[in-house]
Coordinates of C-alpha atoms and ligand atoms in Angstrom, one line a residue:
M1 CA 22.0 25.2 -74.9
Q2 CA 20.1 22.0 -74.4
P3 CA 18.1 21.1 -77.5
M4 CA 14.4 20.7 -76.9
I5 CA 13.3 17.2 -77.7
I6 CA 9.6 16.6 -78.2
I7 CA 8.6 12.9 -78.3
L8 CA 5.0 12.9 -77.5
K9 CA 2.2 14.9 -79.0
E10 CA 1.2 18.1 -77.3
G11 CA -1.5 17.6 -74.7
T12 CA -0.2 14.1 -73.9
D13 CA -0.6 13.4 -70.3
S14 CA 2.0 11.3 -68.7
S15 CA 2.8 10.6 -65.1
Q16 CA 5.1 8.1 -63.7
G17 CA 6.9 6.7 -60.7
K18 CA 5.9 6.1 -57.2
S19 CA 3.2 8.7 -57.2
Q20 CA 1.6 7.1 -60.2
I21 CA 1.3 3.7 -58.4
I22 CA -0.1 5.4 -55.4
S23 CA -2.7 7.3 -57.4
N24 CA -3.8 4.1 -59.1
I25 CA -4.3 2.4 -55.8
S26 CA -6.3 5.4 -54.6
A27 CA -8.5 5.1 -57.7
C28 CA -9.1 1.4 -57.0
Q29 CA -10.0 2.2 -53.4
A30 CA -12.6 4.6 -54.6
V31 CA -14.2 1.9 -56.7
A32 CA -14.3 -0.5 -53.8
E33 CA -16.1 2.1 -51.8
A34 CA -18.9 1.9 -54.4
I35 CA -19.6 -1.8 -53.8
R36 CA -18.3 -2.3 -50.3
T37 CA -21.8 -2.1 -48.7
T38 CA -23.3 -4.8 -51.0
L39 CA -21.3 -7.7 -49.5
G40 CA -23.1 -10.4 -47.7
P41 CA -26.6 -11.3 -46.5
R42 CA -27.0 -7.9 -44.9
G43 CA -25.6 -6.0 -47.8
M44 CA -27.4 -3.1 -49.4
D45 CA -28.5 -2.9 -53.0
K46 CA -27.6 -0.2 -55.4
L47 CA -29.9 1.6 -57.7
I48 CA -28.2 2.7 -60.9
V49 CA -29.7 4.9 -63.5
D50 CA -27.9 4.8 -66.8
N51 CA -27.6 7.6 -69.4
R52 CA -30.8 6.4 -71.1
G53 CA -32.7 6.6 -67.8
K54 CA -33.0 2.9 -67.3
A55 CA -33.0 2.0 -63.7
T56 CA -31.3 -1.2 -62.4
I57 CA -31.4 -2.4 -58.9
S58 CA -28.6 -4.9 -58.1
N59 CA -26.5 -6.4 -55.4
D60 CA -24.1 -8.1 -57.8
G61 CA -20.6 -6.6 -57.8
A62 CA -20.0 -7.4 -61.5
T63 CA -23.3 -5.9 -62.6
I64 CA -22.8 -2.7 -60.6
L65 CA -19.3 -2.1 -61.8
K66 CA -20.3 -2.7 -65.4
L67 CA -23.0 -0.1 -65.1
L68 CA -20.8 2.5 -63.4
E69 CA -18.8 3.0 -66.7
I70 CA -15.6 3.6 -64.9
I71 CA -13.0 5.4 -67.1
H72 CA -9.9 5.4 -64.9
P73 CA -7.6 3.0 -66.7
A74 CA -6.2 1.3 -63.6
A75 CA -9.6 1.1 -61.9
R76 CA -11.0 -0.6 -65.0
T77 CA -8.9 -3.6 -64.1
L78 CA -11.2 -4.1 -61.2
V79 CA -14.2 -4.1 -63.5
D80 CA -12.4 -6.7 -65.6
I81 CA -11.7 -9.1 -62.8
A82 CA -15.3 -8.8 -61.5
K83 CA -16.5 -9.7 -65.0
S84 CA -14.1 -12.6 -65.3
Q85 CA -15.0 -13.9 -61.9
D86 CA -18.7 -13.7 -63.0
A87 CA -17.9 -15.6 -66.2
E88 CA -15.6 -18.2 -64.6
V89 CA -17.6 -19.2 -61.5
G90 CA -20.5 -16.8 -61.4
D91 CA -20.3 -15.7 -57.7
G92 CA -17.9 -13.9 -55.4
T93 CA -17.6 -10.8 -57.6
T94 CA -17.9 -8.4 -54.8
S95 CA -15.4 -10.4 -52.7
V96 CA -12.8 -10.5 -55.4
V97 CA -12.9 -6.7 -55.8
L98 CA -12.7 -6.0 -52.1
L99 CA -9.8 -8.5 -51.7
T100 CA -7.8 -6.9 -54.5
V101 CA -8.3 -3.4 -53.1
E102 CA -7.4 -4.5 -49.6
I103 CA -4.2 -6.2 -50.8
L104 CA -3.3 -2.9 -52.6
K105 CA -4.2 -0.8 -49.6
N106 CA -2.1 -2.9 -47.3
T107 CA 0.9 -2.8 -49.6
K108 CA 0.6 0.9 -50.3
T109 CA 2.7 1.9 -47.3
F110 CA 5.6 -0.2 -48.6
I111 CA 5.4 1.7 -51.9
E112 CA 5.3 4.9 -50.1
D113 CA 8.4 3.9 -48.1
G114 CA 10.2 3.4 -51.4
M115 CA 10.1 -0.4 -51.6
H116 CA 10.4 -1.7 -55.1
P117 CA 7.2 -3.1 -56.5
T118 CA 8.9 -6.1 -57.9
I119 CA 9.8 -7.3 -54.4
I120 CA 6.2 -6.9 -53.3
I121 CA 4.9 -8.7 -56.4
R122 CA 7.2 -11.6 -55.8
A123 CA 6.0 -12.0 -52.2
I124 CA 2.4 -11.7 -53.2
R125 CA 2.8 -14.5 -55.8
K126 CA 4.4 -16.7 -53.2
A127 CA 1.6 -16.1 -50.7
T128 CA -1.1 -16.7 -53.3
A129 CA 0.3 -20.1 -54.1
L130 CA 0.3 -20.9 -50.4
A131 CA -3.2 -19.7 -49.9
T132 CA -4.7 -21.7 -52.8
K133 CA -2.8 -24.7 -51.7
K134 CA -4.4 -24.3 -48.2
V135 CA -7.9 -24.0 -49.6
K136 CA -7.5 -27.2 -51.5
E137 CA -6.1 -28.9 -48.4
I138 CA -8.9 -28.0 -46.1
A139 CA -11.8 -28.1 -48.5
V140 CA -14.2 -30.8 -47.6
Y141 CA -15.3 -33.4 -50.2
V142 CA -18.9 -34.3 -49.9
K143 CA -19.6 -37.6 -51.5
S144 CA -22.4 -37.7 -54.0
D145 CA -23.2 -41.4 -53.8
D146 CA -26.4 -40.8 -51.9
A147 CA -28.7 -38.8 -54.2
K148 CA -30.6 -37.3 -51.3
E149 CA -27.6 -36.1 -49.5
H150 CA -26.1 -34.8 -52.7
R151 CA -29.2 -32.8 -53.3
A152 CA -29.2 -31.3 -49.8
L153 CA -25.6 -30.2 -50.3
L154 CA -26.4 -28.5 -53.5
E155 CA -29.4 -26.8 -52.0
K156 CA -27.2 -25.4 -49.2
C157 CA -24.7 -24.0 -51.6
A158 CA -27.5 -22.3 -53.5
Q159 CA -29.0 -21.0 -50.3
T160 CA -25.7 -19.4 -49.2
T161 CA -25.5 -17.6 -52.6
L162 CA -29.1 -16.5 -52.4
S163 CA -28.9 -15.3 -48.8
S164 CA -27.0 -12.2 -49.9
K165 CA -29.6 -11.3 -52.5
L166 CA -32.9 -9.6 -52.7
I167 CA -34.7 -12.9 -52.6
A168 CA -33.0 -14.0 -49.4
R169 CA -36.3 -14.7 -47.7
Q170 CA -37.5 -17.0 -50.4
R171 CA -34.1 -18.7 -50.6
E172 CA -35.4 -22.1 -49.7
F173 CA -38.0 -22.0 -52.5
F174 CA -35.6 -20.8 -55.1
S175 CA -32.7 -23.0 -54.1
K176 CA -34.9 -26.0 -54.7
M177 CA -35.9 -24.6 -58.1
V178 CA -32.3 -23.9 -59.0
V179 CA -31.1 -27.4 -58.0
D180 CA -34.1 -28.9 -59.9
A181 CA -33.1 -27.0 -63.0
V182 CA -29.5 -28.0 -62.9
L183 CA -30.2 -31.6 -62.2
M184 CA -32.5 -31.7 -65.2
L185 CA -29.6 -31.0 -67.5
D186 CA -27.3 -33.6 -69.0
E187 CA -23.7 -34.2 -67.8
L188 CA -22.1 -31.2 -69.4
L189 CA -24.6 -28.9 -67.6
P190 CA -24.9 -26.4 -70.5
L191 CA -26.0 -23.1 -69.1
N192 CA -27.9 -22.2 -72.2
M193 CA -30.3 -25.1 -71.7
I194 CA -31.8 -23.4 -68.7
G195 CA -34.1 -20.7 -70.0
I196 CA -35.3 -18.0 -67.7
K197 CA -38.6 -16.2 -68.6
K198 CA -40.0 -13.2 -66.7
V199 CA -43.7 -12.5 -66.3
T200 CA -44.5 -9.4 -64.3
G201 CA -47.4 -9.6 -61.9
G202 CA -48.2 -12.2 -59.3
S203 CA -46.1 -13.2 -56.3
L204 CA -42.6 -14.6 -56.2
E205 CA -43.9 -17.9 -55.0
E206 CA -45.9 -18.3 -58.1
S207 CA -42.6 -18.7 -60.0
R208 CA -42.3 -22.2 -61.4
I209 CA -40.0 -24.5 -63.2
V210 CA -40.9 -26.3 -66.4
D211 CA -39.3 -29.6 -67.3
G212 CA -38.8 -28.6 -70.9
V213 CA -39.1 -25.5 -73.1
A214 CA -41.5 -22.7 -72.6
F215 CA -41.8 -19.3 -74.2
K216 CA -44.2 -16.5 -74.5
K217 CA -47.0 -16.8 -77.0
T218 CA -45.9 -14.8 -80.0
F219 CA -47.9 -12.2 -81.9
S220 CA -50.7 -13.9 -83.8
Y221 CA -53.5 -13.1 -86.2
A222 CA -57.1 -13.7 -86.1
G223 CA -57.9 -17.4 -86.5
F224 CA -55.3 -18.2 -83.9
E225 CA -58.0 -18.5 -81.2
M226 CA -59.6 -21.3 -83.2
Q227 CA -56.5 -23.4 -83.2
H228 CA -55.9 -26.4 -81.0
K229 CA -53.9 -25.5 -77.9
K230 CA -52.9 -28.9 -76.7
F231 CA -51.3 -31.9 -78.5
L232 CA -50.0 -35.2 -77.2
K233 CA -46.8 -36.3 -79.0
P234 CA -47.2 -33.7 -81.8
K235 CA -45.0 -33.4 -84.8
I236 CA -43.2 -30.1 -84.6
A237 CA -41.9 -28.3 -87.6
L238 CA -39.3 -25.7 -87.0
L239 CA -39.1 -23.2 -89.8
N240 CA -37.1 -20.3 -91.0
I241 CA -39.7 -19.5 -93.6
E242 CA -42.0 -16.6 -94.0
L243 CA -45.6 -17.8 -94.3
E244 CA -47.1 -14.5 -95.4
L245 CA -48.4 -12.9 -98.6
K246 CA -45.6 -10.5 -99.6
A247 CA -46.9 -8.4 -102.4
E248 CA -48.4 -5.6 -100.3
R249 CA -45.5 -5.5 -98.0
D250 CA -42.4 -5.4 -100.1
N251 CA -41.3 -2.4 -102.1
A252 CA -40.9 -4.1 -105.5
E253 CA -41.9 -2.2 -108.6
I254 CA -43.8 -4.0 -111.3
R255 CA -45.3 -2.3 -114.3
L256 CA -48.5 -3.7 -115.6
D257 CA -51.0 -2.5 -118.1
N258 CA -54.0 -4.5 -117.4
V259 CA -55.9 -5.9 -114.5
A260 CA -55.6 -9.5 -115.6
E261 CA -51.9 -9.3 -115.3
Y262 CA -52.2 -8.1 -111.8
Q263 CA -54.6 -10.9 -110.9
K264 CA -52.0 -13.3 -112.2
I265 CA -49.4 -12.0 -109.8
V266 CA -51.8 -12.1 -106.9
D267 CA -52.7 -15.7 -107.8
A268 CA -49.1 -16.7 -108.1
E269 CA -48.4 -15.3 -104.6
W270 CA -51.3 -17.3 -103.2
S271 CA -50.4 -20.5 -104.8
I272 CA -46.8 -20.3 -103.6
L273 CA -48.0 -19.8 -100.1
Y274 CA -50.7 -22.5 -100.4
D275 CA -48.1 -24.9 -101.7
K276 CA -46.0 -24.4 -98.6
L277 CA -48.9 -24.7 -96.3
E278 CA -50.1 -27.9 -97.9
K279 CA -46.7 -29.5 -97.7
L280 CA -46.7 -28.9 -94.0
H281 CA -50.2 -30.2 -93.7
T282 CA -49.7 -33.4 -95.7
A283 CA -46.5 -34.2 -93.8
G284 CA -48.7 -34.5 -90.8
V285 CA -47.2 -31.6 -88.8
N286 CA -49.2 -30.5 -85.7
V287 CA -47.2 -27.6 -84.4
V288 CA -45.6 -25.1 -86.7
L289 CA -43.0 -22.7 -85.3
S290 CA -41.2 -20.2 -87.4
K291 CA -38.5 -17.6 -86.7
L292 CA -40.2 -15.4 -89.4
P293 CA -43.7 -14.1 -89.4
I294 CA -46.7 -16.3 -90.1
G295 CA -49.5 -14.2 -91.7
D296 CA -53.2 -14.2 -91.3
V297 CA -53.9 -16.5 -94.3
A298 CA -51.6 -19.1 -93.0
T299 CA -53.0 -18.8 -89.4
Q300 CA -56.5 -19.4 -90.7
Y301 CA -55.3 -22.3 -92.9
F302 CA -53.8 -24.0 -89.9
A303 CA -56.8 -23.3 -87.7
D304 CA -59.0 -25.0 -90.3
R305 CA -56.9 -28.1 -90.2
D306 CA -56.4 -28.4 -86.4
M307 CA -52.8 -27.3 -86.4
F308 CA -51.1 -24.9 -84.2
C309 CA -48.7 -22.2 -85.3
A310 CA -46.5 -19.5 -83.9
G311 CA -44.5 -17.0 -85.9
R312 CA -41.6 -14.7 -84.9
V313 CA -40.4 -17.1 -82.3
Q314 CA -37.1 -15.8 -80.8
E315 CA -34.1 -17.5 -82.2
D316 CA -32.7 -18.8 -78.8
D317 CA -36.1 -20.3 -78.0
L318 CA -36.4 -21.9 -81.4
K319 CA -32.9 -23.3 -81.0
R320 CA -33.6 -24.6 -77.5
T321 CA -36.8 -26.3 -78.8
Q322 CA -34.9 -27.9 -81.6
K323 CA -32.2 -29.2 -79.2
A324 CA -34.8 -30.5 -76.8
C325 CA -37.4 -31.9 -79.2
G326 CA -35.1 -33.0 -82.0
G327 CA -35.6 -32.2 -85.7
A328 CA -34.0 -29.4 -87.6
I329 CA -34.7 -25.8 -88.4
I330 CA -35.5 -25.9 -92.1
T331 CA -35.5 -23.2 -94.6
T332 CA -37.6 -24.9 -97.3
V333 CA -40.6 -27.2 -97.2
E334 CA -39.9 -28.5 -100.7
N335 CA -38.9 -32.0 -99.7
L336 CA -41.1 -32.3 -96.7
N337 CA -43.3 -35.4 -96.7
E338 CA -44.5 -37.9 -94.2
Q339 CA -41.3 -39.8 -94.5
S340 CA -39.1 -36.9 -93.4
Q341 CA -39.5 -37.5 -89.7
Q342 CA -35.9 -36.7 -88.9
V343 CA -36.4 -33.0 -89.6
M344 CA -39.4 -32.8 -87.3
G345 CA -39.3 -32.6 -83.6
T346 CA -41.6 -34.1 -81.0
C347 CA -42.3 -34.1 -77.3
E348 CA -44.8 -35.7 -74.9
I349 CA -47.1 -32.7 -74.5
F350 CA -47.4 -29.4 -76.1
E351 CA -49.8 -26.9 -74.7
E352 CA -50.6 -23.3 -74.3
I353 CA -51.1 -22.2 -70.7
Q354 CA -52.2 -18.9 -69.2
I355 CA -49.6 -17.4 -66.7
G356 CA -50.7 -14.2 -65.2
S357 CA -51.7 -11.9 -68.0
E358 CA -49.6 -13.7 -70.5
R359 CA -49.9 -16.9 -72.4
Y360 CA -47.1 -19.4 -72.7
N361 CA -46.3 -22.3 -75.0
F362 CA -45.0 -25.3 -73.2
F363 CA -43.1 -28.2 -74.6
T364 CA -42.7 -30.9 -71.9
G365 CA -41.3 -34.4 -71.9
C366 CA -38.6 -33.6 -74.5
P367 CA -36.9 -36.7 -75.8
K368 CA -33.5 -35.3 -76.9
A369 CA -31.7 -32.8 -74.8
K370 CA -32.5 -32.2 -71.2
T371 CA -33.6 -28.7 -70.6
A372 CA -35.5 -26.6 -68.0
T373 CA -37.2 -23.3 -68.1
M374 CA -37.8 -21.1 -65.1
I375 CA -40.8 -18.8 -65.2
L376 CA -40.3 -16.0 -62.7
R377 CA -43.1 -13.9 -61.3
G378 CA -43.0 -10.8 -59.3
G379 CA -44.0 -7.2 -59.0
A380 CA -41.8 -4.8 -60.7
E381 CA -39.6 -5.3 -63.8
Q382 CA -36.4 -4.2 -62.0
F383 CA -37.2 -6.6 -59.3
I384 CA -37.6 -9.6 -61.5
D385 CA -34.4 -8.6 -63.4
E386 CA -32.5 -8.7 -60.1
V387 CA -34.1 -12.1 -59.3
E388 CA -32.9 -13.4 -62.6
R389 CA -29.3 -12.2 -61.9
S390 CA -29.4 -13.8 -58.4
L391 CA -30.7 -17.1 -59.8
H392 CA -27.9 -16.9 -62.4
D393 CA -25.4 -16.8 -59.6
A394 CA -27.0 -19.6 -57.8
I395 CA -27.2 -21.7 -60.9
M396 CA -23.5 -21.2 -61.6
I397 CA -22.7 -22.2 -58.0
V398 CA -24.8 -25.3 -58.2
R399 CA -23.2 -26.3 -61.5
R400 CA -19.8 -25.8 -59.9
A401 CA -20.7 -27.9 -56.9
V402 CA -22.0 -30.7 -59.2
K403 CA -18.8 -30.7 -61.1
N404 CA -16.4 -30.6 -58.2
D405 CA -18.0 -31.3 -55.0
S406 CA -15.5 -29.8 -52.5
I407 CA -16.8 -27.0 -50.3
V408 CA -15.5 -24.6 -47.7
A409 CA -17.4 -22.6 -45.1
G410 CA -18.3 -19.0 -45.9
G411 CA -19.1 -16.0 -43.8
G412 CA -15.5 -15.1 -43.5
A413 CA -14.5 -18.5 -42.1
I414 CA -12.2 -19.6 -44.9
E415 CA -10.7 -16.1 -45.1
M416 CA -9.9 -16.1 -41.4
A417 CA -8.3 -19.5 -41.8
L418 CA -6.2 -18.4 -44.7
S419 CA -5.2 -15.2 -42.8
R420 CA -4.0 -17.2 -39.9
T421 CA -2.0 -19.7 -42.0
L422 CA -0.3 -17.0 -43.9
R423 CA 0.5 -15.0 -40.8
D424 CA 2.1 -18.0 -39.2
Y425 CA 4.0 -18.6 -42.4
S426 CA 5.2 -15.0 -42.6
R427 CA 7.0 -15.4 -39.3
T428 CA 9.2 -18.1 -40.8
V429 CA 10.6 -15.9 -43.6
P430 CA 13.2 -13.2 -43.0
G431 CA 13.4 -9.7 -44.2
K432 CA 11.0 -7.5 -46.1
E433 CA 9.1 -10.5 -47.4
Q434 CA 7.9 -11.2 -43.9
L435 CA 6.2 -7.7 -43.8
I436 CA 4.6 -8.1 -47.2
I437 CA 3.2 -11.6 -46.5
A438 CA 1.8 -10.4 -43.2
A439 CA 0.2 -7.5 -44.9
Y440 CA -1.3 -9.9 -47.5
A441 CA -2.5 -12.1 -44.8
K442 CA -4.3 -9.3 -43.1
A443 CA -6.0 -8.4 -46.4
F444 CA -8.2 -11.5 -46.1
E445 CA -9.8 -10.1 -43.0
V446 CA -11.6 -7.5 -45.1
I447 CA -14.4 -10.1 -45.9
P448 CA -15.5 -10.9 -42.3
R449 CA -15.0 -7.2 -41.3
Q450 CA -17.2 -6.0 -44.2
L451 CA -19.8 -8.6 -43.4
C452 CA -20.0 -7.3 -39.9
E453 CA -20.0 -3.7 -40.9
N454 CA -22.8 -4.3 -43.3
A455 CA -24.8 -6.0 -40.7
G456 CA -24.2 -3.2 -38.2
F457 CA -22.1 -5.3 -35.9
D458 CA -19.1 -4.2 -33.9
A459 CA -16.5 -5.5 -36.4
T460 CA -13.5 -5.1 -34.1
N461 CA -15.1 -7.2 -31.4
I462 CA -16.2 -9.9 -33.8
L463 CA -12.8 -10.1 -35.5
N464 CA -11.1 -10.4 -32.2
K465 CA -13.3 -13.3 -31.3
L466 CA -12.7 -14.9 -34.7
R467 CA -8.9 -14.5 -34.4
Q468 CA -9.0 -16.2 -31.0
K469 CA -11.2 -19.1 -32.3
H470 CA -8.9 -19.6 -35.2
A471 CA -5.8 -19.5 -33.0
E472 CA -7.4 -22.4 -31.1
N473 CA -7.7 -24.3 -34.4
H474 CA -11.4 -23.9 -34.9
M475 CA -10.9 -23.3 -38.6
W476 CA -14.5 -23.1 -39.7
F477 CA -15.5 -20.2 -37.4
G478 CA -17.0 -17.2 -39.2
V479 CA -19.5 -14.4 -38.7
D480 CA -22.9 -15.4 -37.4
I481 CA -25.1 -13.0 -39.2
M482 CA -28.2 -13.9 -37.3
H483 CA -26.9 -13.4 -33.8
E484 CA -24.2 -10.9 -33.9
D485 CA -21.6 -13.5 -32.9
V486 CA -19.2 -16.0 -34.3
S487 CA -20.3 -19.6 -35.1
D488 CA -19.0 -22.7 -36.8
N489 CA -20.2 -21.9 -40.3
F490 CA -19.6 -25.4 -41.5
T491 CA -22.2 -26.9 -39.1
A492 CA -24.4 -23.9 -39.8
A493 CA -24.2 -24.9 -43.5
V494 CA -23.0 -21.6 -44.8
W495 CA -21.2 -23.3 -47.7
E496 CA -19.4 -22.2 -50.8
P497 CA -17.7 -24.3 -53.4
A498 CA -13.9 -24.2 -53.0
V499 CA -13.3 -23.2 -56.6
V500 CA -15.1 -19.9 -56.0
K501 CA -12.6 -19.0 -53.3
I502 CA -9.6 -20.3 -55.2
N503 CA -10.6 -18.4 -58.3
A504 CA -11.2 -15.2 -56.2
I505 CA -7.8 -15.4 -54.5
T506 CA -5.8 -16.0 -57.7
A507 CA -7.7 -13.3 -59.6
A508 CA -7.4 -10.8 -56.8
S509 CA -3.7 -11.3 -56.4
E510 CA -3.1 -11.2 -60.1
A511 CA -5.0 -7.9 -60.4
A512 CA -3.2 -6.4 -57.4
C513 CA 0.2 -7.4 -59.0
L514 CA -0.9 -5.9 -62.3
I515 CA -1.8 -2.6 -60.7
L516 CA 1.4 -2.5 -58.7
S517 CA 3.5 -3.1 -61.7
V518 CA 2.2 -0.2 -63.7
D519 CA 4.3 2.9 -62.9
E520 CA 3.5 5.0 -65.9
T521 CA 0.4 6.1 -67.6
I522 CA 0.5 7.9 -70.9
K523 CA -2.7 9.4 -72.2
V524 CA -2.7 10.5 -75.8
P525 CA -5.2 13.3 -76.4
K526 CA -8.0 12.8 -78.9
S527 CA -6.7 13.8 -82.3
S528 CA -8.0 17.2 -83.5
A529 CA -8.0 18.7 -86.9
E530 CA -6.0 21.7 -85.8
P531 CA -2.2 21.2 -85.7
S532 CA -1.0 21.6 -82.2
N533 CA 1.6 24.1 -81.1
A534 CA 4.3 21.5 -80.8
A535 CA 3.7 20.5 -84.5
K536 CA 3.9 24.1 -85.5
A537 CA 7.1 24.6 -83.6
M538 CA 8.6 21.6 -85.3
N539 CA 7.6 22.9 -88.7
M540 CA 9.3 26.2 -88.1
A541 CA 12.5 24.5 -87.1
Ligands
LIG1 P1 -20.2 -11.8 -53.8 O1 -20.6 -11.0 -55.0 O2 -18.8 -11.7 -53.4 O3 -20.7 -13.2 -53.9 P2 -22.2 -11.5 -51.8 O4 -23.0 -10.2 -51.5 O5 -23.0 -12.6 -52.4 O6 -21.0 -11.1 -52.6 O7 -21.7 -12.0 -50.4 C1 -21.0 -13.2 -50.2 C2 -20.4 -13.3 -48.8 O8 -21.5 -13.4 -47.9 C3 -19.6 -14.6 -48.8 O9 -18.4 -14.3 -48.1 C4 -20.5 -15.5 -48.0 O10 -19.7 -16.4 -47.3 C5 -21.2 -14.6 -47.1 N1 -22.5 -15.2 -46.6 C6 -23.5 -15.6 -47.4 N2 -24.5 -16.1 -46.6 C7 -24.1 -16.0 -45.3 C8 -24.7 -16.3 -44.0 N3 -25.9 -16.9 -44.0 N4 -24.0 -16.0 -42.9 C9 -22.7 -15.4 -43.0 N5 -22.1 -15.1 -44.2 C10 -22.8 -15.4 -45.3
LIG2 MG1 -22.7 -13.9 -53.9

């Protein structure tokens, strides 16, 4: 009799082989269905309600996939590549997922026919190298000597990104704003030096950009209204100190037997606080910002001496102010005096301004770091949230374009060009590889096809026209979203930075190879207190 060998815990689910690869591919296809319709200028948005009832409206592939909470292990790969595309280049997240799935779908038949995945993977790798090489070859370098021309280029890139978003109609307005913001930064273009603030109410066009730091007025006590709200070249103290009487608030226990003792404690509290306030005052500080609360006594004290204060300033705002205005965030005022200028920041103008129903503190003309703050206006909260995400994409794209100014035409043009090149190449290789590379080449067509489908065009017709144009060497022809036709998208200025495409192609191919190379999934059940039957059986033996 054969002995029974138990290796895995009871309840472990394991499936392997061809059928496992195919089932993984099917799972990925299901994920792609979820975001397919969001691609392009005519793409639809998705409304997702999470388990806490928070609604999000988005058109961004990475955001949607993140919120879907996919649990299928293979399909999670898609979520990961969308996220990494978002982090690396910031745009093209929907495209990268669609491309991966299309590559998988086109190679599925080979798996079904019993071809070994390794052969497929090798061919895909080869084709990927070829495709990225081609993108680099045909990408157009736009010189940045002429500042005006350079700006126009950047604005066009931002516009292409924004044209597929909720704010497509205001894309001119916002692309200017995005380019302004990016150009305000220093050479390294640090993303965290662009602050985005959202104020509900008002119209989108009331959004504005501030050349400096701005944040919402923090909670304040009585006395605040009497403070000065505008300073020229103020001395700014950035604190991590609580300016509040503590006794009533903290849960300390002190045993006293007479009133005088109590009075002493209260007096001590006051004098500690007054000491700190006086140090700030004599050092000539005009604006006091603190990460920690500033109480009513302190607020009144500052008001009496023509100083401005804001407590509970958010940490990232405080840090940005510090970077922009100079100085340091200090945790003690002990050594503060008029000589200690280096720990105090300054700027040209500090003022408090009313925006809609909210008040904002503005620091402009900052001497140290270059920074920009966008203040977004708009009706609903979900709406502004999506505007913020869209602008993030555009900012990333403009940064990319500033860093390496090579671009390709979008709207499916670059994809059709790659498809053609790879198809031509496939004819020169013999055997199975030819079939695989041809299938890979065809996968690129998913982008123009989906753009057509989302716009309600006859995709077959448009794709035929595109294939014909590309066969005639018109390599920048892509979908013309406005006129249900094809057009030269390079002259039509539908531009995307080449690195977005290169990153998308490599990431999609890598993910496809990864999914093709997994032929076994083993799922271990959650451990439970009760011993399983298998364990019992082994004990008995
Ligand atoms: P992703 O998350 O992949 O960036 P989008 O929804 O932003 O997805 O769609 C991007 C696609 O839409 C790109 O292929 C881009 O070339 C195309 N696209 C953007 N604007 C236009 C336009 N005006 N005409 C044609 N295609 C466009
Ligand atoms: Mg996009």
